[in-house]
Short mmCIF file of C-alpha atoms and ligand atoms in Angstrom, two decimals:
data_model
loop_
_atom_site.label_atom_id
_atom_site.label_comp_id
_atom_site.label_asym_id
_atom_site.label_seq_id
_atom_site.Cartn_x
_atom_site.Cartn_y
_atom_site.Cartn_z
CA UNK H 78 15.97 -38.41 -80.74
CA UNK H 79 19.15 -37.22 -79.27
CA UNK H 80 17.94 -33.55 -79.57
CA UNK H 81 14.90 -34.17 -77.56
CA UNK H 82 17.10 -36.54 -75.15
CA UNK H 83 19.62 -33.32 -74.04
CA UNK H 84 16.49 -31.08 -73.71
CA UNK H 85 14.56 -33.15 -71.54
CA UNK H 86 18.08 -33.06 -69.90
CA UNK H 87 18.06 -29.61 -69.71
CA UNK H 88 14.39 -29.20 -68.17
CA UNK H 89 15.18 -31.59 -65.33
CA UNK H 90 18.27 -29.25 -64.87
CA UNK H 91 16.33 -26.58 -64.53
CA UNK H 92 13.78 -28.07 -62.64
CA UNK H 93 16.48 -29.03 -59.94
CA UNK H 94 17.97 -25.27 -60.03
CA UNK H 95 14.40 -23.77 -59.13
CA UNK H 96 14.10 -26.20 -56.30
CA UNK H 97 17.22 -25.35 -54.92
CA UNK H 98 16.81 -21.86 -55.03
CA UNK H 99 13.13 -22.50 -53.19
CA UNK H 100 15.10 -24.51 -50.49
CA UNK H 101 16.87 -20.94 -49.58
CA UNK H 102 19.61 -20.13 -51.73
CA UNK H 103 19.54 -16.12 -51.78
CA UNK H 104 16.53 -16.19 -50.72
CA UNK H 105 13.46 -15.55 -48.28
CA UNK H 106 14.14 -15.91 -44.71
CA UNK H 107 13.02 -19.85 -43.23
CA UNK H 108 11.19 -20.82 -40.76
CA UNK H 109 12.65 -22.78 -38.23
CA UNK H 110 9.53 -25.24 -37.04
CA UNK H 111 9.11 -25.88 -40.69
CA UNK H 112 12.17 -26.77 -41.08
CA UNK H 113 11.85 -29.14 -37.90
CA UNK H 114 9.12 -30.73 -38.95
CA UNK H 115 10.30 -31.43 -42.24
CA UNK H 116 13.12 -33.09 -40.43
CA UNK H 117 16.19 -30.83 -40.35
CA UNK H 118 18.07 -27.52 -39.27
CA UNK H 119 20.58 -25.53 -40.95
CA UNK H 120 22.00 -23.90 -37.70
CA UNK H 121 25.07 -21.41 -37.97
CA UNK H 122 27.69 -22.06 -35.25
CA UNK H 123 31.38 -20.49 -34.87
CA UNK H 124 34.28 -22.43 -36.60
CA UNK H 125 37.09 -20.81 -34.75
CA UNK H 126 36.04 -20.58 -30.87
CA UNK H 127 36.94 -23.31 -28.69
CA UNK H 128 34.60 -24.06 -26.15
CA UNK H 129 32.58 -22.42 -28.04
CA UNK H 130 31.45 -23.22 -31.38
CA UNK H 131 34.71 -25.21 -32.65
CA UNK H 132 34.80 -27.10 -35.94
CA UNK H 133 37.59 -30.30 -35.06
CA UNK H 134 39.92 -31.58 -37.77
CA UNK H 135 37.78 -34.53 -38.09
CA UNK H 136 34.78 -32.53 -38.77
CA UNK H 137 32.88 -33.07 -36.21
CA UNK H 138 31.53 -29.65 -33.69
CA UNK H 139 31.85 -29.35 -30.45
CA UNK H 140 31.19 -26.38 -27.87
CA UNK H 141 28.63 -24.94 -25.54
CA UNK H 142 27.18 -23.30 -28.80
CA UNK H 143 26.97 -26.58 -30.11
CA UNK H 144 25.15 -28.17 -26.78
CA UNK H 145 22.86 -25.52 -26.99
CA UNK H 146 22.22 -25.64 -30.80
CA UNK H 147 21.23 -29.75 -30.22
CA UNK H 148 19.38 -29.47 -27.37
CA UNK H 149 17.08 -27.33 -28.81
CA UNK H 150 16.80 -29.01 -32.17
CA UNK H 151 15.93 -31.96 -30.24
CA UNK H 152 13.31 -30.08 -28.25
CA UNK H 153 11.93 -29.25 -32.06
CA UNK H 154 12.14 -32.79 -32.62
CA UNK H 155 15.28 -33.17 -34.91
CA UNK H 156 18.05 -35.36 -34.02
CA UNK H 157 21.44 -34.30 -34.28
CA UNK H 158 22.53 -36.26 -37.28
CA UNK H 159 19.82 -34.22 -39.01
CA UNK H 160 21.36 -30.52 -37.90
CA UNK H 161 23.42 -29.29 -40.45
CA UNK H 162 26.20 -26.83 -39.06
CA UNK H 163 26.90 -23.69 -41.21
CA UNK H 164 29.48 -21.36 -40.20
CA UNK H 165 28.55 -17.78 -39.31
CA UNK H 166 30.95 -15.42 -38.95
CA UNK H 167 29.99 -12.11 -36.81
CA UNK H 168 29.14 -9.78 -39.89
CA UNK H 169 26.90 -12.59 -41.64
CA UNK H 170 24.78 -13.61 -39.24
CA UNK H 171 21.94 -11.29 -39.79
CA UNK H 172 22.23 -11.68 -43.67
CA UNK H 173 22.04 -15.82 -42.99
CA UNK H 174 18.73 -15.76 -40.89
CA UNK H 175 17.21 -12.94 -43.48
CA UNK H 176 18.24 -14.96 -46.84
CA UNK H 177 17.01 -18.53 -45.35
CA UNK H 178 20.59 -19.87 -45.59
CA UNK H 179 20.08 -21.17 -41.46
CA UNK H 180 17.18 -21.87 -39.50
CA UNK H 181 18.74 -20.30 -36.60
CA UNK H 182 22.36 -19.13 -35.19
CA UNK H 183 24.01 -20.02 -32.24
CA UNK H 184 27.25 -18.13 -32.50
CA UNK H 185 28.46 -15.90 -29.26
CA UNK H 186 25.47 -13.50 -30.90
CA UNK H 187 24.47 -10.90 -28.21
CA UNK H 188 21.07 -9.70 -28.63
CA UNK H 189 20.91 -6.26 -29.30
CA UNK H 190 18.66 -3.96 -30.43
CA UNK H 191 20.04 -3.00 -33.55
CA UNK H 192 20.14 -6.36 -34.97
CA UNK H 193 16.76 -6.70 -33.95
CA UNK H 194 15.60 -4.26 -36.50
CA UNK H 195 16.64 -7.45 -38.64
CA UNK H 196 16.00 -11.04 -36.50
CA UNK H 197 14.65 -11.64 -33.76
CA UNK H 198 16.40 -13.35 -30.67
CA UNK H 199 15.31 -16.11 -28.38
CA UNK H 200 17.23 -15.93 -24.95
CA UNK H 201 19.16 -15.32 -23.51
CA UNK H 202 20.76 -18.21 -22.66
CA UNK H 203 24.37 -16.80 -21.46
CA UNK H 204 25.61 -13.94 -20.15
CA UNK H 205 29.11 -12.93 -21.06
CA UNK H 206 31.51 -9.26 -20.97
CA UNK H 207 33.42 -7.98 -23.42
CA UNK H 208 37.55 -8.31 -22.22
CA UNK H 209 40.90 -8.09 -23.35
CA UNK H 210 43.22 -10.56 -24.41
CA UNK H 211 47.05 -10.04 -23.95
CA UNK H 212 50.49 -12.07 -23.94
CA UNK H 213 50.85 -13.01 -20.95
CA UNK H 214 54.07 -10.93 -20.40
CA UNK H 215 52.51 -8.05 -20.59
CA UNK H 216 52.47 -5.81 -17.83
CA UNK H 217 50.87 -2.45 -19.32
CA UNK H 218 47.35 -3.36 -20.79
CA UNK H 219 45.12 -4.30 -17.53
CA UNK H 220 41.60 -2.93 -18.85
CA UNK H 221 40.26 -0.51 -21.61
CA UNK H 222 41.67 3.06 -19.71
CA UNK H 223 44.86 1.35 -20.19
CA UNK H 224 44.20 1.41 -24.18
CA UNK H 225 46.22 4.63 -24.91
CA UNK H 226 49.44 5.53 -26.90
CA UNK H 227 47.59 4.42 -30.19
CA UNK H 228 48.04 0.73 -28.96
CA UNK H 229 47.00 -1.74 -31.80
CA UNK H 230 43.73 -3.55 -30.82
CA UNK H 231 42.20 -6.44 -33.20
CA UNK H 232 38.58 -7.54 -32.87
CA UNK H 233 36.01 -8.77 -35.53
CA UNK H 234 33.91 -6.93 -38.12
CA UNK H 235 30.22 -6.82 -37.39
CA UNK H 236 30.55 -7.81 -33.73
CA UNK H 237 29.74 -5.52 -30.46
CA UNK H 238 33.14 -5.33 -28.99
CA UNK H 239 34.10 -3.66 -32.24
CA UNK H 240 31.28 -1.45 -32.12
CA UNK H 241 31.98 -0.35 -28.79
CA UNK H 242 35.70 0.52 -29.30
CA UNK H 243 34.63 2.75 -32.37
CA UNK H 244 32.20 4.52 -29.87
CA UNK H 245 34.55 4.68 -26.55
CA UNK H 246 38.09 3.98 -27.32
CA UNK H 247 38.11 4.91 -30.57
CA UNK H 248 40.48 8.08 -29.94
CA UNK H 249 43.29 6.07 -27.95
CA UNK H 250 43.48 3.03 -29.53
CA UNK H 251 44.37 1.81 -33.71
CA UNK H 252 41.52 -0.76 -34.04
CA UNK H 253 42.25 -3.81 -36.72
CA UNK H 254 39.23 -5.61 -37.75
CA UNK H 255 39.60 -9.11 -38.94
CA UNK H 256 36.71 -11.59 -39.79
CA UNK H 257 37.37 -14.34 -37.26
CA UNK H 258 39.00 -14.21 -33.79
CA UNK H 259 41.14 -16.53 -34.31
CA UNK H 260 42.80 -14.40 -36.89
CA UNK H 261 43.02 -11.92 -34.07
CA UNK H 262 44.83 -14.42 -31.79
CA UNK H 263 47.54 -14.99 -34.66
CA UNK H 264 48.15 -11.30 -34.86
CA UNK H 265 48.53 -11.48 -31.30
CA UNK H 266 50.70 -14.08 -30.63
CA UNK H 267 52.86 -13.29 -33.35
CA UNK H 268 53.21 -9.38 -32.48
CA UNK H 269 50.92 -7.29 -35.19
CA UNK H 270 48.61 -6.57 -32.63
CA UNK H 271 49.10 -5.89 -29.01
CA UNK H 272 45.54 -7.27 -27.75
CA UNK H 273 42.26 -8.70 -28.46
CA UNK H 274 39.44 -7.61 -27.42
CA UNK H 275 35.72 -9.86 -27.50
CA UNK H 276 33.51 -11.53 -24.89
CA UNK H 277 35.61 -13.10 -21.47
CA UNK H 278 34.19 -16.42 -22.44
CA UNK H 279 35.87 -16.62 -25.86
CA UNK H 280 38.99 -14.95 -24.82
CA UNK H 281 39.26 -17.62 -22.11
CA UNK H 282 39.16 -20.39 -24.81
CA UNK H 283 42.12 -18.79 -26.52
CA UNK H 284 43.92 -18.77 -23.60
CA UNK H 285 43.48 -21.73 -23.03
CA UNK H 286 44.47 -23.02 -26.22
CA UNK H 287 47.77 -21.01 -25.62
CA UNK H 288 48.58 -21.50 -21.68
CA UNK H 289 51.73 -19.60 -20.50
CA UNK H 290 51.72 -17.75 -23.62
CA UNK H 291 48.41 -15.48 -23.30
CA UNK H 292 46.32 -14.03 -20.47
CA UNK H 293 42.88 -12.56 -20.42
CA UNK H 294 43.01 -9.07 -18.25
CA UNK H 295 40.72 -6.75 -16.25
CA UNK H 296 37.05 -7.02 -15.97
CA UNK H 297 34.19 -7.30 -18.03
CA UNK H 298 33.05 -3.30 -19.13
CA UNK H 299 30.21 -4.78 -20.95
CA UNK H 300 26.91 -6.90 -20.54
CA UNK H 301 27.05 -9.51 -23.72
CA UNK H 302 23.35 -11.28 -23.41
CA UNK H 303 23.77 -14.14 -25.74
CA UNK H 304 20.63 -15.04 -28.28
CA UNK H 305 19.25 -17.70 -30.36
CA UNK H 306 19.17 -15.91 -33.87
CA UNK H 307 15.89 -16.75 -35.36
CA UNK H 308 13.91 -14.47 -38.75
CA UNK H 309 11.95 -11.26 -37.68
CA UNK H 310 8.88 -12.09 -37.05
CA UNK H 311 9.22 -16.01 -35.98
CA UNK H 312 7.33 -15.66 -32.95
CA UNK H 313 6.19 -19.52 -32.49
CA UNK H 314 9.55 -20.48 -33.32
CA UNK H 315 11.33 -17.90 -31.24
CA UNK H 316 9.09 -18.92 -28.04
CA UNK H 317 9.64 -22.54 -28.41
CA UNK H 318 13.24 -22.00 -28.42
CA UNK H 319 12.49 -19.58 -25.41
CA UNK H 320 10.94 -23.02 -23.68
CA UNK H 321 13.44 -25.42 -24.41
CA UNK H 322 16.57 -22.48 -23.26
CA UNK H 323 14.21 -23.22 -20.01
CA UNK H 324 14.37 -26.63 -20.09
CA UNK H 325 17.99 -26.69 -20.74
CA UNK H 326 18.52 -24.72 -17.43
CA UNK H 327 15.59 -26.41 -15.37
CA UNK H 328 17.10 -29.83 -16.04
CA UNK H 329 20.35 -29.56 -15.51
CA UNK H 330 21.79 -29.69 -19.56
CA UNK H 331 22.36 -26.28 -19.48
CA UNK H 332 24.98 -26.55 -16.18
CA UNK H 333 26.35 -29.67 -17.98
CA UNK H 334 27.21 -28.68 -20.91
CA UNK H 335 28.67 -25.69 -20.04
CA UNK H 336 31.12 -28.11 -17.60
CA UNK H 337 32.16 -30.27 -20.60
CA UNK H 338 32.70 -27.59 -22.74
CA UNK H 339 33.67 -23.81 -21.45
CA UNK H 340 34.78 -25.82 -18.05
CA UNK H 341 38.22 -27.14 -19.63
CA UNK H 342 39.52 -23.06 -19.86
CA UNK H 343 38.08 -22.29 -16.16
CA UNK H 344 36.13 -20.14 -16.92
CA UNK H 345 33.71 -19.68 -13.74
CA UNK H 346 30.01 -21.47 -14.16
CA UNK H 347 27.67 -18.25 -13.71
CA UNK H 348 24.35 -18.29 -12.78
CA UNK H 349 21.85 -18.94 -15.71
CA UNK H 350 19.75 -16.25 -17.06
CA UNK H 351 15.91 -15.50 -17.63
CA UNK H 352 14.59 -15.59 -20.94
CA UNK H 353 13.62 -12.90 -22.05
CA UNK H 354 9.90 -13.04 -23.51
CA UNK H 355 10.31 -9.54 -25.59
N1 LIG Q 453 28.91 -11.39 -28.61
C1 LIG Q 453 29.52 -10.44 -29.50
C2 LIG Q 453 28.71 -10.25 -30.76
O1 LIG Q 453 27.68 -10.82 -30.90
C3 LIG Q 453 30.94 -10.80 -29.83
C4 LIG Q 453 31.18 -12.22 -30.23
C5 LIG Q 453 31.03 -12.45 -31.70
O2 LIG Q 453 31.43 -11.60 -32.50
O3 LIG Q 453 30.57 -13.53 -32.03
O4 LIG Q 453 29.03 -9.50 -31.63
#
């Protein structure tokens, strides 16, 4: 009797197991509309990127990545109580869309045509540059030429400002990969680094955060086109994302939420892009 109790147990256990491993574990890629209509979206967001994708100590998100992320699960017909946020750092995102651990990411994630060889982007729906960050009492770092004397530069593993040190800097400058920004920005502030380097719109949340204390410098040497991560192939999913990125602009949500959100670190409102219907 209590044999046969603790291996019906067992069965149920590993009934539950296969189910969760079905639901995406290390697994195949999802699909997004599925996942709608079944009611709810895994969606990976930053953690560490005010204005952003931020993750507040009450545990609630907030950030333009954010806006954008709800607007267009709502567009797919999930409310935002149903969107669960995952965090995706720069080197995972590709590995998170192709193992079915998020529908789709939202995350600073510049389309590019490398990672499309992997996912597939809908977008863009922001246009950033790639910038430096410095303390603000620094007088010699004013744009990448000025990256010489083996100056030490942090950025993030996996991300295109990293990626395009290595390939243009790469003899001037010591570059320090970390995992998050926001690691970067401690190594500034507290002297292991002398700058960061990502997209203008990031480094402007950092400063931000830190007024008097750290200054974004020089202009944008690169185009960052952010994109809607969805998985290769998705092409229903990745055009009705395309649509509501349309509606977002078309109906003002777009210019909103940028306002509540980027607005706080002036940042300047740019002109919206065009999809791109790749
Ligand atoms: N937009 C760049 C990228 O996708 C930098 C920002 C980030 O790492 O999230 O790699």
């Amino acid at each position: 009797m209590k044999i046969n109790r603790s291996i019906r147990m067992g069965i149920g256990v590993m009934a539950i197991a296969v189910v969760a491993s079905a639901c995406g574990g290390a697994g195949e890629q999802r699909s997004a509309l599925q996942s709608a209509s079944d009611g709810s979206l895994v969606v990976g967001i930053k953690y560490d990127q005010p204005g952003l994708g931020l993750r507040n100590p009450d545990g609630s998100f907030s950030g333009f990545d954010v806006e954008v992320a709800k607007y267009v699960a709502d567009k797919l017909g999930v409310a935002p109580e149903n969107i669960t946020f995952k965090e995706s750092p720069s080197a995972q995102r590709e590995t998170l869309i192709e193992n079915g651990e998020v529908d789709f990411v939202a995350a600073t994630y510049s389309i590019t045509d490398a990672r499309k060889e992997s996912v597939d982007f809908a977008g863009p729906y922001f246009v950033a540059g790639q910038s430096l960050l410095v303390k603000s009492d620094n007088a010699d770092i004013t744009g990448p030429e000025s990256l010489n004397d083996g100056k030490k530069l942090c950025s993030v593993s996996g991300s295109t400002p990293a990626q395009t040190v290595k390939d243009k800097y790469a003899h001037d400058v010591q570059l320090q990969e970390f995992d998050t920004y926001s690691a970067c920005v401690e190594a500034l502030r507290n002297g292991a680094v002398d700058a960061v380097t990502t997209d203008d719109i990031i480094l402007a949340g950092y400063a931000a955060q830190y007024p008097g204390e750290l200054k974004v410098v020089g202009e944008p040497f690169t185009e960052e086109r952010y994109g809607i991560g969805v998985a290769k192939g998705d092409a229903e999913a990745r055009s009705q994302i395309n649509d509501a990125i349309d509606e977002m602009i078309a109906d003002g949500s777009w210019e909103r939420a940028f306002n509540d959100t980027v607005g706080a670190s002036g940042y300047q409102l740019p002109t919206p892009p065009t999809v791109d219907r790749y």
